[in-house]
Tab-separated table of C-alpha atoms and ligand atoms in Angstrom:
chain	number	residue	atom	x	y	z
O	1	UNK	CA	4.985	-18.925	-10.437
O	2	UNK	CA	4.167	-22.561	-9.794
O	3	UNK	CA	6.479	-25.532	-10.205
O	4	UNK	CA	8.750	-25.523	-13.294
O	5	UNK	CA	7.025	-26.847	-16.369
O	6	UNK	CA	7.163	-30.593	-16.764
O	7	UNK	CA	9.110	-31.996	-19.704
O	8	UNK	CA	9.433	-35.164	-21.692
O	9	UNK	CA	12.493	-37.125	-20.640
O	10	UNK	CA	13.787	-38.087	-24.065
O	11	UNK	CA	13.363	-37.533	-27.774
O	12	UNK	CA	12.043	-41.060	-28.180
O	13	UNK	CA	9.603	-40.531	-25.332
O	14	UNK	CA	8.186	-37.437	-27.009
O	15	UNK	CA	7.921	-39.131	-30.402
O	16	UNK	CA	6.169	-42.165	-28.946
O	17	UNK	CA	3.786	-40.017	-26.907
O	18	UNK	CA	2.885	-37.836	-29.894
O	19	UNK	CA	2.611	-40.887	-32.145
O	20	UNK	CA	0.508	-42.510	-29.422
O	21	UNK	CA	-1.839	-39.580	-29.709
O	22	UNK	CA	-1.923	-39.758	-33.474
O	23	UNK	CA	-2.336	-43.519	-33.717
O	24	UNK	CA	-5.912	-44.168	-32.690
O	25	UNK	CA	-9.156	-45.769	-33.689
O	26	UNK	CA	-8.982	-43.677	-36.850
O	27	UNK	CA	-5.853	-45.526	-37.970
O	28	UNK	CA	-6.888	-48.997	-36.973
O	29	UNK	CA	-10.238	-49.093	-38.663
O	30	UNK	CA	-11.273	-45.737	-40.107
O	31	UNK	CA	-8.362	-45.560	-42.511
O	32	UNK	CA	-8.571	-49.122	-43.909
O	33	UNK	CA	-12.313	-48.841	-44.458
O	34	UNK	CA	-12.003	-45.416	-46.119
O	35	UNK	CA	-9.169	-46.653	-48.359
O	36	UNK	CA	-11.132	-49.716	-49.405
O	37	UNK	CA	-14.234	-47.827	-50.345
O	38	UNK	CA	-12.462	-44.961	-52.047
O	39	UNK	CA	-10.134	-46.391	-54.622
O	40	UNK	CA	-7.508	-48.373	-52.701
O	41	UNK	CA	-4.034	-47.298	-53.773
O	42	UNK	CA	-5.418	-44.085	-55.227
O	43	UNK	CA	-6.689	-43.125	-51.780
O	44	UNK	CA	-3.367	-44.137	-50.224
O	45	UNK	CA	-1.537	-41.815	-52.582
O	46	UNK	CA	-3.620	-38.744	-51.888
O	47	UNK	CA	-3.578	-39.539	-48.189
O	48	UNK	CA	0.232	-39.644	-48.210
O	49	UNK	CA	0.350	-36.387	-50.160
O	50	UNK	CA	-1.948	-34.714	-47.620
O	51	UNK	CA	0.204	-35.932	-44.740
O	52	UNK	CA	3.349	-34.439	-46.249
O	53	UNK	CA	2.074	-31.291	-47.906
O	54	UNK	CA	-0.739	-30.171	-45.625
O	55	UNK	CA	-0.695	-31.841	-42.231
O	56	UNK	CA	3.021	-31.845	-41.493
O	57	UNK	CA	3.269	-28.040	-41.854
O	58	UNK	CA	0.261	-27.610	-39.543
O	59	UNK	CA	1.854	-29.964	-37.027
O	60	UNK	CA	5.038	-27.881	-37.095
O	61	UNK	CA	2.997	-24.733	-36.510
O	62	UNK	CA	1.258	-26.282	-33.499
O	63	UNK	CA	4.380	-27.750	-31.906
O	64	UNK	CA	6.369	-24.548	-32.339
O	65	UNK	CA	3.656	-22.426	-30.720
O	66	UNK	CA	3.665	-24.829	-27.774
O	67	UNK	CA	7.397	-24.845	-27.314
O	68	UNK	CA	7.817	-21.097	-27.802
O	69	UNK	CA	5.193	-20.259	-25.191
O	70	UNK	CA	5.699	-23.258	-22.884
O	71	UNK	CA	1.989	-23.016	-22.240
O	72	UNK	CA	-1.280	-24.833	-22.814
O	73	UNK	CA	-3.154	-23.575	-25.922
O	74	UNK	CA	-5.112	-20.934	-24.040
O	75	UNK	CA	-1.957	-19.624	-22.389
O	76	UNK	CA	-0.029	-19.916	-25.654
O	77	UNK	CA	-2.382	-17.710	-27.663
O	78	UNK	CA	-2.497	-15.225	-24.786
O	79	UNK	CA	1.263	-15.126	-24.157
O	80	UNK	CA	2.307	-14.810	-27.767
O	81	UNK	CA	-0.189	-11.984	-28.439
O	82	UNK	CA	0.096	-10.047	-25.162
O	83	UNK	CA	-3.391	-11.085	-24.177
O	84	UNK	CA	-5.158	-10.165	-27.376
O	85	UNK	CA	-8.866	-10.771	-26.712
O	86	UNK	CA	-9.658	-12.044	-30.214
O	87	UNK	CA	-6.887	-14.624	-30.229
O	88	UNK	CA	-7.957	-15.791	-26.814
O	89	UNK	CA	-11.086	-17.088	-28.521
O	90	UNK	CA	-8.838	-19.332	-30.613
O	91	UNK	CA	-7.204	-20.433	-27.345
O	92	UNK	CA	-10.546	-21.286	-25.806
O	93	UNK	CA	-11.572	-23.225	-28.899
O	94	UNK	CA	-8.344	-25.207	-28.606
O	95	UNK	CA	-9.239	-26.425	-25.145
O	96	UNK	CA	-12.991	-26.859	-25.474
O	97	UNK	CA	-12.610	-28.873	-28.685
O	98	UNK	CA	-10.347	-31.551	-27.178
O	99	UNK	CA	-12.570	-31.790	-24.132
O	100	UNK	CA	-15.651	-32.424	-26.246
O	101	UNK	CA	-13.825	-34.823	-28.569
O	102	UNK	CA	-12.676	-36.661	-25.442
O	103	UNK	CA	-16.354	-37.066	-24.573
O	104	UNK	CA	-17.225	-39.046	-27.682
O	105	UNK	CA	-13.860	-40.770	-27.931
O	106	UNK	CA	-14.225	-42.011	-24.368
O	107	UNK	CA	-17.571	-43.581	-25.196
O	108	UNK	CA	-16.080	-45.489	-28.152
O	109	UNK	CA	-13.069	-46.507	-26.052
O	110	UNK	CA	-15.439	-47.873	-23.413
O	111	UNK	CA	-17.165	-49.983	-26.069
O	112	UNK	CA	-13.794	-51.317	-27.180
O	113	UNK	CA	-12.858	-52.127	-23.625
O	114	UNK	CA	-16.141	-54.010	-23.208
O	115	UNK	CA	-15.467	-56.049	-26.346
O	116	UNK	CA	-11.915	-56.726	-25.171
O	117	UNK	CA	-13.191	-57.925	-21.826
O	118	UNK	CA	-15.787	-60.202	-23.426
O	119	UNK	CA	-13.262	-61.620	-25.922
O	120	UNK	CA	-10.885	-62.473	-23.108
O	121	UNK	CA	-13.744	-64.249	-21.340
O	122	UNK	CA	-14.328	-66.281	-24.499
O	123	UNK	CA	-17.703	-64.756	-25.355
O	124	UNK	CA	-16.923	-64.198	-29.008
O	125	UNK	CA	-19.997	-66.018	-30.272
O	126	UNK	CA	-22.145	-63.530	-28.447
O	127	UNK	CA	-20.165	-60.564	-29.787
O	128	UNK	CA	-20.574	-61.888	-33.315
O	129	UNK	CA	-24.356	-61.860	-33.049
O	130	UNK	CA	-25.428	-58.838	-35.129
O	131	UNK	CA	-27.935	-57.839	-32.452
O	132	UNK	CA	-25.294	-57.768	-29.736
O	133	UNK	CA	-23.884	-54.314	-30.312
O	134	UNK	CA	-27.235	-52.546	-29.972
O	135	UNK	CA	-27.967	-54.377	-26.751
O	136	UNK	CA	-24.470	-53.856	-25.417
O	137	UNK	CA	-24.358	-50.079	-25.847
O	138	UNK	CA	-27.627	-49.779	-23.972
O	139	UNK	CA	-26.734	-52.081	-21.118
O	140	UNK	CA	-25.775	-51.034	-17.633
O	141	UNK	CA	-22.488	-52.945	-17.912
O	142	UNK	CA	-21.305	-50.017	-19.948
O	143	UNK	CA	-20.941	-47.884	-16.844
O	144	UNK	CA	-18.762	-50.486	-15.194
O	145	UNK	CA	-16.455	-50.458	-18.202
O	146	UNK	CA	-16.508	-46.672	-18.185
O	147	UNK	CA	-15.242	-46.633	-14.608
O	148	UNK	CA	-12.386	-48.949	-15.591
O	149	UNK	CA	-11.357	-46.843	-18.597
O	150	UNK	CA	-11.542	-43.611	-16.610
O	151	UNK	CA	-9.410	-45.149	-13.875
O	152	UNK	CA	-6.727	-46.084	-16.415
O	153	UNK	CA	-6.721	-42.597	-17.959
O	154	UNK	CA	-6.647	-41.038	-14.496
O	155	UNK	CA	-3.725	-43.156	-13.356
O	156	UNK	CA	-1.680	-42.328	-16.430
O	157	UNK	CA	-2.365	-38.601	-16.307
O	158	UNK	CA	-1.857	-38.399	-12.571
O	159	UNK	CA	1.701	-39.640	-13.200
O	160	UNK	CA	2.399	-36.428	-15.115
O	161	UNK	CA	4.295	-35.927	-18.356
O	162	UNK	CA	7.372	-38.066	-17.809
O	163	UNK	CA	6.169	-40.691	-15.361
O	164	UNK	CA	2.660	-40.943	-16.783
O	165	UNK	CA	2.181	-40.003	-20.431
O	166	UNK	CA	5.694	-40.850	-21.589
O	167	UNK	CA	5.959	-44.085	-19.648
O	168	UNK	CA	2.580	-45.330	-20.855
O	169	UNK	CA	3.523	-44.529	-24.455
O	170	UNK	CA	6.857	-46.312	-24.080
O	171	UNK	CA	5.083	-49.482	-23.014
O	172	UNK	CA	1.947	-49.349	-25.119
O	173	UNK	CA	3.333	-48.195	-28.441
O	174	UNK	CA	5.977	-50.923	-28.857
O	175	UNK	CA	3.393	-53.461	-27.679
O	176	UNK	CA	0.991	-52.085	-30.258
O	177	UNK	CA	3.552	-52.463	-33.060
O	178	UNK	CA	4.315	-56.038	-32.067
O	179	UNK	CA	0.639	-57.039	-31.864
O	180	UNK	CA	-0.107	-55.348	-35.150
O	181	UNK	CA	2.696	-57.127	-36.990
O	182	UNK	CA	1.840	-60.473	-35.401
O	183	UNK	CA	-1.799	-60.163	-36.449
O	184	UNK	CA	-0.859	-59.092	-39.988
O	185	UNK	CA	1.408	-62.112	-40.364
O	186	UNK	CA	-1.370	-64.329	-39.098
O	187	UNK	CA	-4.114	-63.025	-41.408
O	188	UNK	CA	-1.817	-63.143	-44.436
O	189	UNK	CA	-1.631	-66.910	-44.009
O	190	UNK	CA	-5.416	-67.253	-44.349
O	191	UNK	CA	-7.046	-68.393	-47.586
O	192	UNK	CA	-7.826	-65.570	-50.024
O	193	UNK	CA	-5.922	-63.068	-47.896
O	194	UNK	CA	-3.941	-61.822	-50.883
O	195	UNK	CA	-7.112	-60.888	-52.740
O	196	UNK	CA	-7.673	-58.414	-49.912
O	197	UNK	CA	-4.160	-57.027	-50.224
O	198	UNK	CA	-4.643	-56.531	-53.948
O	199	UNK	CA	-7.945	-54.829	-53.472
O	200	UNK	CA	-6.397	-52.542	-50.880
O	201	UNK	CA	-3.361	-51.545	-52.880
O	202	UNK	CA	-4.301	-51.472	-56.563
O	203	UNK	CA	-5.385	-47.914	-57.382
O	204	UNK	CA	-8.806	-47.240	-58.809
O	205	UNK	CA	-8.818	-43.588	-59.753
O	206	UNK	CA	-12.396	-43.728	-60.994
O	207	UNK	CA	-13.615	-43.515	-57.401
O	208	UNK	CA	-11.905	-40.179	-56.833
O	209	UNK	CA	-14.193	-37.199	-56.652
O	210	UNK	CA	-14.286	-33.956	-54.678
O	211	UNK	CA	-16.052	-35.619	-51.783
O	212	UNK	CA	-13.522	-38.442	-51.486
O	213	UNK	CA	-10.636	-35.980	-51.645
O	214	UNK	CA	-12.078	-33.705	-48.979
O	215	UNK	CA	-12.944	-36.749	-46.846
O	216	UNK	CA	-9.352	-37.953	-47.151
O	217	UNK	CA	-8.075	-34.603	-45.945
O	218	UNK	CA	-10.378	-34.607	-42.918
O	219	UNK	CA	-9.255	-38.128	-42.110
O	220	UNK	CA	-5.572	-37.148	-42.326
O	221	UNK	CA	-6.097	-34.093	-40.184
O	222	UNK	CA	-7.892	-36.033	-37.470
O	223	UNK	CA	-5.460	-38.905	-37.642
O	224	UNK	CA	-2.510	-36.638	-36.949
O	225	UNK	CA	-4.310	-35.168	-33.924
O	226	UNK	CA	-4.347	-31.668	-35.391
O	227	UNK	CA	-6.679	-28.833	-34.471
O	228	UNK	CA	-7.154	-30.221	-30.973
O	229	UNK	CA	-4.451	-28.340	-29.087
O	230	UNK	CA	-2.629	-31.618	-28.485
O	231	UNK	CA	0.508	-30.845	-30.450
O	232	UNK	CA	0.622	-27.372	-28.858
O	233	UNK	CA	0.438	-28.931	-25.400
O	234	UNK	CA	2.925	-31.728	-26.105
O	235	UNK	CA	5.231	-29.205	-27.814
O	236	UNK	CA	5.188	-27.139	-24.627
O	237	UNK	CA	6.877	-30.037	-22.820
O	238	UNK	CA	9.930	-29.898	-25.108
O	239	UNK	CA	13.198	-28.128	-24.429
O	240	UNK	CA	15.079	-25.875	-26.824
O	241	UNK	CA	17.498	-28.618	-27.820
O	242	UNK	CA	14.727	-30.749	-29.299
O	243	UNK	CA	14.531	-31.060	-33.042
O	244	UNK	CA	10.863	-30.253	-33.641
O	245	UNK	CA	10.781	-30.714	-37.436
O	246	UNK	CA	12.602	-34.048	-37.128
O	247	UNK	CA	10.252	-35.278	-34.415
O	248	UNK	CA	7.151	-34.146	-36.327
O	249	UNK	CA	8.311	-36.054	-39.406
O	250	UNK	CA	8.759	-39.201	-37.323
O	251	UNK	CA	5.308	-38.832	-35.798
O	252	UNK	CA	3.695	-38.387	-39.208
O	253	UNK	CA	5.610	-41.348	-40.577
O	254	UNK	CA	4.691	-43.644	-37.688
O	255	UNK	CA	1.054	-42.644	-37.836
O	256	UNK	CA	0.823	-43.235	-41.557
O	257	UNK	CA	2.733	-46.499	-41.366
O	258	UNK	CA	0.403	-47.845	-38.691
O	259	UNK	CA	-2.667	-46.816	-40.689
O	260	UNK	CA	-1.270	-48.498	-43.787
O	261	UNK	CA	-0.308	-51.685	-41.949
O	262	UNK	CA	-3.716	-51.812	-40.258
O	263	UNK	CA	-5.141	-52.071	-43.782
O	264	UNK	CA	-2.985	-55.153	-44.319
O	265	UNK	CA	-4.755	-56.633	-41.325
O	266	UNK	CA	-8.357	-55.629	-41.973
O	267	UNK	CA	-8.640	-56.174	-45.736
O	268	UNK	CA	-7.150	-59.668	-45.894
O	269	UNK	CA	-9.377	-60.626	-42.962
O	270	UNK	CA	-12.451	-59.332	-44.786
O	271	UNK	CA	-11.566	-61.134	-48.012
O	272	UNK	CA	-10.680	-64.397	-46.351
O	273	UNK	CA	-14.078	-64.296	-44.656
O	274	UNK	CA	-15.850	-63.685	-47.944
O	275	UNK	CA	-13.746	-63.659	-51.129
O	276	UNK	CA	-16.700	-62.384	-53.153
O	277	UNK	CA	-17.483	-59.494	-50.904
O	278	UNK	CA	-18.980	-56.421	-52.460
O	279	UNK	CA	-16.918	-53.801	-50.640
O	280	UNK	CA	-19.533	-51.128	-51.186
O	281	UNK	CA	-21.626	-53.002	-48.631
O	282	UNK	CA	-19.022	-52.471	-45.927
O	283	UNK	CA	-20.303	-50.033	-43.361
O	284	UNK	CA	-19.043	-46.478	-43.785
O	285	UNK	CA	-18.280	-46.212	-40.140
O	286	UNK	CA	-15.450	-47.668	-38.167
O	287	UNK	CA	-18.033	-48.531	-35.558
O	288	UNK	CA	-19.920	-50.979	-37.770
O	289	UNK	CA	-16.648	-52.547	-38.820
O	290	UNK	CA	-15.161	-53.054	-35.349
O	291	UNK	CA	-18.224	-54.049	-33.442
O	292	UNK	CA	-20.278	-56.050	-35.871
O	293	UNK	CA	-18.292	-57.240	-38.834
O	294	UNK	CA	-14.916	-58.112	-37.311
O	295	UNK	CA	-16.330	-60.300	-34.497
O	296	UNK	CA	-18.071	-62.363	-37.194
O	297	UNK	CA	-14.795	-62.728	-39.059
O	298	UNK	CA	-12.990	-63.814	-35.902
O	299	UNK	CA	-15.690	-66.334	-35.121
O	300	UNK	CA	-15.403	-67.817	-38.592
O	301	UNK	CA	-11.756	-68.650	-37.840
O	302	UNK	CA	-12.884	-71.177	-35.298
O	303	UNK	CA	-12.876	-74.033	-37.790
O	304	UNK	CA	-9.197	-73.483	-38.572
O	305	UNK	CA	-7.646	-72.316	-35.288
O	306	UNK	CA	-10.112	-73.624	-32.719
O	307	UNK	CA	-11.990	-71.825	-29.992
O	308	UNK	CA	-9.004	-70.818	-27.920
O	309	UNK	CA	-7.046	-69.640	-30.958
O	310	UNK	CA	-9.994	-67.564	-32.098
O	311	UNK	CA	-10.407	-65.965	-28.696
O	312	UNK	CA	-6.702	-65.140	-28.598
O	313	UNK	CA	-6.842	-63.478	-32.013
O	314	UNK	CA	-9.940	-61.458	-31.105
O	315	UNK	CA	-8.503	-60.449	-27.730
O	316	UNK	CA	-5.230	-59.372	-29.320
O	317	UNK	CA	-7.111	-57.303	-31.851
O	318	UNK	CA	-9.222	-55.513	-29.260
O	319	UNK	CA	-6.198	-54.991	-27.032
O	320	UNK	CA	-4.396	-53.440	-29.980
O	321	UNK	CA	-7.247	-51.036	-30.681
O	322	UNK	CA	-7.618	-50.358	-26.966
O	323	UNK	CA	-3.964	-49.354	-26.602
O	324	UNK	CA	-4.298	-47.112	-29.641
O	325	UNK	CA	-7.396	-45.503	-28.150
O	326	UNK	CA	-6.018	-45.036	-24.624
O	327	UNK	CA	-2.878	-43.189	-25.717
O	328	UNK	CA	-5.083	-40.891	-27.828
O	329	UNK	CA	-7.542	-40.342	-25.005
O	330	UNK	CA	-4.735	-39.503	-22.614
O	331	UNK	CA	-3.314	-36.919	-25.018
O	332	UNK	CA	-6.612	-35.231	-25.653
O	333	UNK	CA	-7.599	-35.034	-22.013
O	334	UNK	CA	-4.204	-33.672	-21.064
O	335	UNK	CA	-5.022	-30.475	-23.011
O	336	UNK	CA	-7.784	-29.101	-20.745
O	337	UNK	CA	-6.030	-30.538	-17.682
O	338	UNK	CA	-2.822	-28.664	-18.554
O	339	UNK	CA	-4.843	-25.525	-19.216
O	340	UNK	CA	-6.586	-25.646	-15.851
O	341	UNK	CA	-3.299	-26.305	-14.047
O	342	UNK	CA	-1.665	-23.387	-15.785
O	343	UNK	CA	-4.444	-20.849	-15.698
O	344	UNK	CA	-5.633	-21.448	-12.146
O	345	UNK	CA	-2.386	-22.749	-10.684
O	346	UNK	CA	-4.220	-25.893	-9.567
O	347	UNK	CA	-2.379	-29.087	-8.818
O	348	UNK	CA	-2.527	-31.861	-11.397
O	349	UNK	CA	-4.683	-33.911	-9.059
O	350	UNK	CA	-7.221	-31.138	-8.584
O	351	UNK	CA	-7.425	-30.303	-12.290
O	352	UNK	CA	-7.816	-33.945	-13.172
O	353	UNK	CA	-10.474	-34.442	-10.525
O	354	UNK	CA	-12.555	-31.452	-11.586
O	355	UNK	CA	-12.339	-32.054	-15.315
O	356	UNK	CA	-12.754	-35.789	-14.776
O	357	UNK	CA	-16.101	-35.153	-13.100
O	358	UNK	CA	-17.211	-32.965	-15.954
O	359	UNK	CA	-16.059	-35.604	-18.431
O	360	UNK	CA	-18.098	-38.248	-16.627
O	361	UNK	CA	-21.236	-36.105	-16.788
O	362	UNK	CA	-20.921	-35.436	-20.524
O	363	UNK	CA	-19.854	-38.976	-21.341
O	364	UNK	CA	-22.732	-40.533	-19.447
O	365	UNK	CA	-25.074	-38.247	-21.349
O	366	UNK	CA	-23.440	-39.337	-24.625
O	367	UNK	CA	-23.598	-42.983	-23.671
O	368	UNK	CA	-27.318	-42.732	-22.988
O	369	UNK	CA	-28.038	-41.142	-26.337
O	370	UNK	CA	-28.264	-44.441	-28.218
O	371	UNK	CA	-31.723	-45.277	-26.949
O	372	UNK	CA	-31.289	-45.471	-23.189
O	373	UNK	CA	-32.767	-42.024	-22.670
O	374	UNK	CA	-35.117	-40.633	-25.223
O	375	UNK	CA	-34.298	-37.013	-24.422
O	376	UNK	CA	-30.641	-37.389	-25.412
O	377	UNK	CA	-31.339	-39.871	-28.213
O	378	UNK	CA	-33.584	-37.381	-30.007
O	379	UNK	CA	-31.782	-34.371	-28.680
O	380	UNK	CA	-32.151	-31.921	-31.531
O	381	UNK	CA	-32.645	-31.685	-35.244
O	382	UNK	CA	-31.181	-29.655	-38.056
O	383	UNK	CA	-31.045	-29.806	-41.829
O	384	UNK	CA	-34.010	-32.160	-41.652
O	385	UNK	CA	-32.336	-34.781	-39.468
O	386	UNK	CA	-32.866	-35.799	-35.889
O	387	UNK	CA	-29.634	-35.871	-33.937
O	388	UNK	CA	-28.668	-37.445	-30.663
O	389	UNK	CA	-26.423	-35.689	-28.183
O	390	UNK	CA	-23.551	-37.905	-29.356
O	391	UNK	CA	-24.185	-36.962	-33.007
O	392	UNK	CA	-24.279	-33.296	-32.077
O	393	UNK	CA	-20.889	-33.462	-30.366
O	394	UNK	CA	-19.345	-35.189	-33.401
O	395	UNK	CA	-20.925	-32.805	-35.900
O	396	UNK	CA	-19.941	-29.661	-34.049
O	397	UNK	CA	-16.514	-30.463	-32.687
O	398	UNK	CA	-15.077	-33.129	-34.932
O	399	UNK	CA	-16.561	-32.157	-38.278
O	400	UNK	CA	-16.884	-28.406	-37.912
O	401	UNK	CA	-14.495	-26.916	-35.373
O	402	UNK	CA	-11.401	-29.050	-36.110
O	403	UNK	CA	-10.752	-27.502	-39.530
O	404	UNK	CA	-11.544	-24.076	-38.084
O	405	UNK	CA	-8.890	-24.557	-35.401
O	406	UNK	CA	-6.440	-25.617	-38.112
O	407	UNK	CA	-7.246	-22.480	-40.079
O	408	UNK	CA	-6.733	-20.297	-36.998
O	409	UNK	CA	-3.334	-21.718	-36.064
O	410	UNK	CA	-2.062	-21.204	-39.621
O	411	UNK	CA	-3.221	-17.585	-39.767
O	412	UNK	CA	-1.860	-17.059	-36.283
O	413	UNK	CA	1.697	-18.255	-36.849
O	414	UNK	CA	2.204	-16.447	-40.126
O	415	UNK	CA	0.270	-13.199	-39.742
O	416	UNK	CA	0.174	-12.523	-36.030
O	417	UNK	CA	3.183	-14.235	-34.525
O	418	UNK	CA	5.060	-13.821	-37.825
O	419	UNK	CA	7.105	-16.031	-40.054
O	420	UNK	CA	10.485	-14.966	-38.646
O	421	UNK	CA	9.522	-16.079	-35.143
O	422	UNK	CA	8.075	-19.350	-36.371
O	423	UNK	CA	11.267	-20.095	-38.252
O	424	UNK	CA	13.521	-19.039	-35.404
O	425	UNK	CA	11.580	-21.366	-33.103
O	426	UNK	CA	11.759	-24.314	-35.491
O	427	UNK	CA	15.455	-23.755	-36.166
O	428	UNK	CA	16.305	-24.238	-32.485
O	429	UNK	CA	17.693	-27.725	-32.096
O	430	UNK	CA	17.260	-28.317	-35.838
O	431	UNK	CA	20.034	-26.537	-37.756
O	432	UNK	CA	19.321	-28.726	-40.780
O	433	UNK	CA	15.862	-27.148	-41.047
O	434	UNK	CA	17.190	-23.635	-41.368
O	435	UNK	CA	16.975	-22.392	-44.958
O	436	UNK	CA	15.950	-25.830	-46.153
O	437	UNK	CA	13.481	-26.228	-48.986
O	438	UNK	CA	11.044	-27.609	-46.448
O	439	UNK	CA	11.244	-24.467	-44.325
O	440	UNK	CA	10.455	-22.362	-47.372
O	441	UNK	CA	7.608	-24.679	-48.248
O	442	UNK	CA	6.154	-24.462	-44.726
O	443	UNK	CA	6.365	-20.659	-44.731
O	444	UNK	CA	4.615	-20.430	-48.046
O	445	UNK	CA	1.942	-23.076	-47.589
O	446	UNK	CA	0.948	-22.193	-44.032
O	447	UNK	CA	0.486	-18.598	-45.127
O	448	UNK	CA	-1.520	-19.351	-48.250
O	449	UNK	CA	-3.302	-22.423	-49.518
O	450	UNK	CA	-3.407	-24.561	-46.361
O	451	UNK	CA	-5.575	-22.122	-44.364
O	452	UNK	CA	-7.607	-21.473	-47.496
O	453	UNK	CA	-8.386	-25.171	-47.916
O	454	UNK	CA	-9.210	-25.566	-44.221
O	455	UNK	CA	-11.501	-22.556	-44.367
O	456	UNK	CA	-13.294	-23.988	-47.391
O	457	UNK	CA	-13.785	-27.291	-45.591
O	458	UNK	CA	-15.172	-25.416	-42.604
O	459	UNK	CA	-17.607	-23.392	-44.713
O	460	UNK	CA	-18.650	-26.433	-46.685
O	461	UNK	CA	-19.291	-28.403	-43.521
O	462	UNK	CA	-21.392	-25.647	-42.007
O	463	UNK	CA	-23.425	-25.385	-45.213
O	464	UNK	CA	-23.849	-29.136	-45.485
O	465	UNK	CA	-24.431	-30.080	-41.863
O	466	UNK	CA	-26.618	-27.297	-40.671
O	467	UNK	CA	-28.258	-25.926	-43.778
O	468	UNK	CA	-28.380	-28.992	-45.981
O	469	UNK	CA	-26.692	-27.364	-48.984
O	470	UNK	CA	-23.161	-28.113	-50.038
O	471	UNK	CA	-20.405	-26.699	-52.183
O	472	UNK	CA	-18.731	-30.113	-52.371
O	473	UNK	CA	-20.443	-33.457	-52.108
K	1	LIG	N1	-5.513	-39.565	-34.058
K	1	LIG	C1	-6.589	-40.184	-33.392
K	1	LIG	C2	-7.180	-41.291	-34.214
K	1	LIG	O1	-6.746	-41.496	-35.325
K	1	LIG	C3	-7.596	-39.145	-33.166
K	1	LIG	C4	-7.603	-38.669	-31.800
K	1	LIG	C5	-6.480	-38.219	-31.176
K	1	LIG	C6	-8.737	-38.679	-31.160
K	1	LIG	C7	-6.543	-37.825	-29.928
K	1	LIG	C8	-8.822	-38.303	-29.902
K	1	LIG	C9	-7.703	-37.880	-29.287
K	1	LIG	O2	-8.071	-41.983	-33.779
């Protein structure tokens, strides 16, 4: 046996670290844009329902498997099934998926870091030029920023669970809340800001259709960092006195609150920039919003708050998104690192070094697939579309495998590990959970409709992405 397993130092530390994982680029920009385009308050309502009735039970399943096994996902599936070969496949998927998601998430985080750096230098006018983003992502500066981001992730993870992950979350998450609230207060004082709030909150049920509903579920699932082995790994750093259901509820609440409040920042900013905006013209992607549209909005503030004020606002915004991204990146990279440490008995430094190298290789390839290198830009094609390497990683791991991993963990806890063990695990440290209505709900839903829905999403995605025919949408 190696050293005793590392643990989080406090309940708050665990909650902030897990919330740090959950709060990411998806909350800051993806959620507000999706809500705006898909019926405002109506989207918020179904999103909240999905958090409570679908994602929270899956989060409990993941955390309990982690704590019961005290292992990384690969070790967890193996330990709890006495090395069943089939379930090991689920274990492998739970460490390859986070690694590959880390690849594309790192690239986006590097872009954010670049924009943060340029805002601090006062180069907002350049960032606001619509042609800037395309030039930026194909410039060599990108690799310099990549080195900086990797160094930050390395330093945090090298510190280990308590001194690295937990400490970083305890600094960055409160800072993130403060910056978020300060920016919301600021944008609400702008002209026409309240039109944005109204647009964001007033429900428009006419926009709801099967595609919007399934998109909302995927967004919720990703936002809560499910299907990536993260909650299994973080759960494995908890002791038996920890109240897992209570902590999971806090994480879900914090994540949803941040997503909601981010909408109170983005929408008023958009409407104060252009009160007559046709929101259907907003880009579907968070990327278009962060890197093209928002810099223009910030620049437009110059007439009211001056150049320095504008640069401060833009820098604060990018710092906010950067903190959100870094704590997510740390959590996702910890999964394969923990697995390598456990399975090969390597030191943290060695695991980090080896996987870090591999991450650099894949991330450089991804970063060059926006035009820098033709081979990776036009890497493959399916269902009639040419795809870059970056697109391929997103399609396969984010869109396709995430719901599959969610399906597998649900089937695993109820039908392989068994309900009684799941409940016994969740009851430890949480006597209020025992025999509660919520426990009964989790048992029922995780064994029935939740995996069914996740399986349908998986099948639909495969049909749509790779064969160009869809059941929904
Ligand atoms: N929850 C993150 C977000 O909303 C998603 C994520 C978590 C991505 C961890 C990568 C790693 O952006």
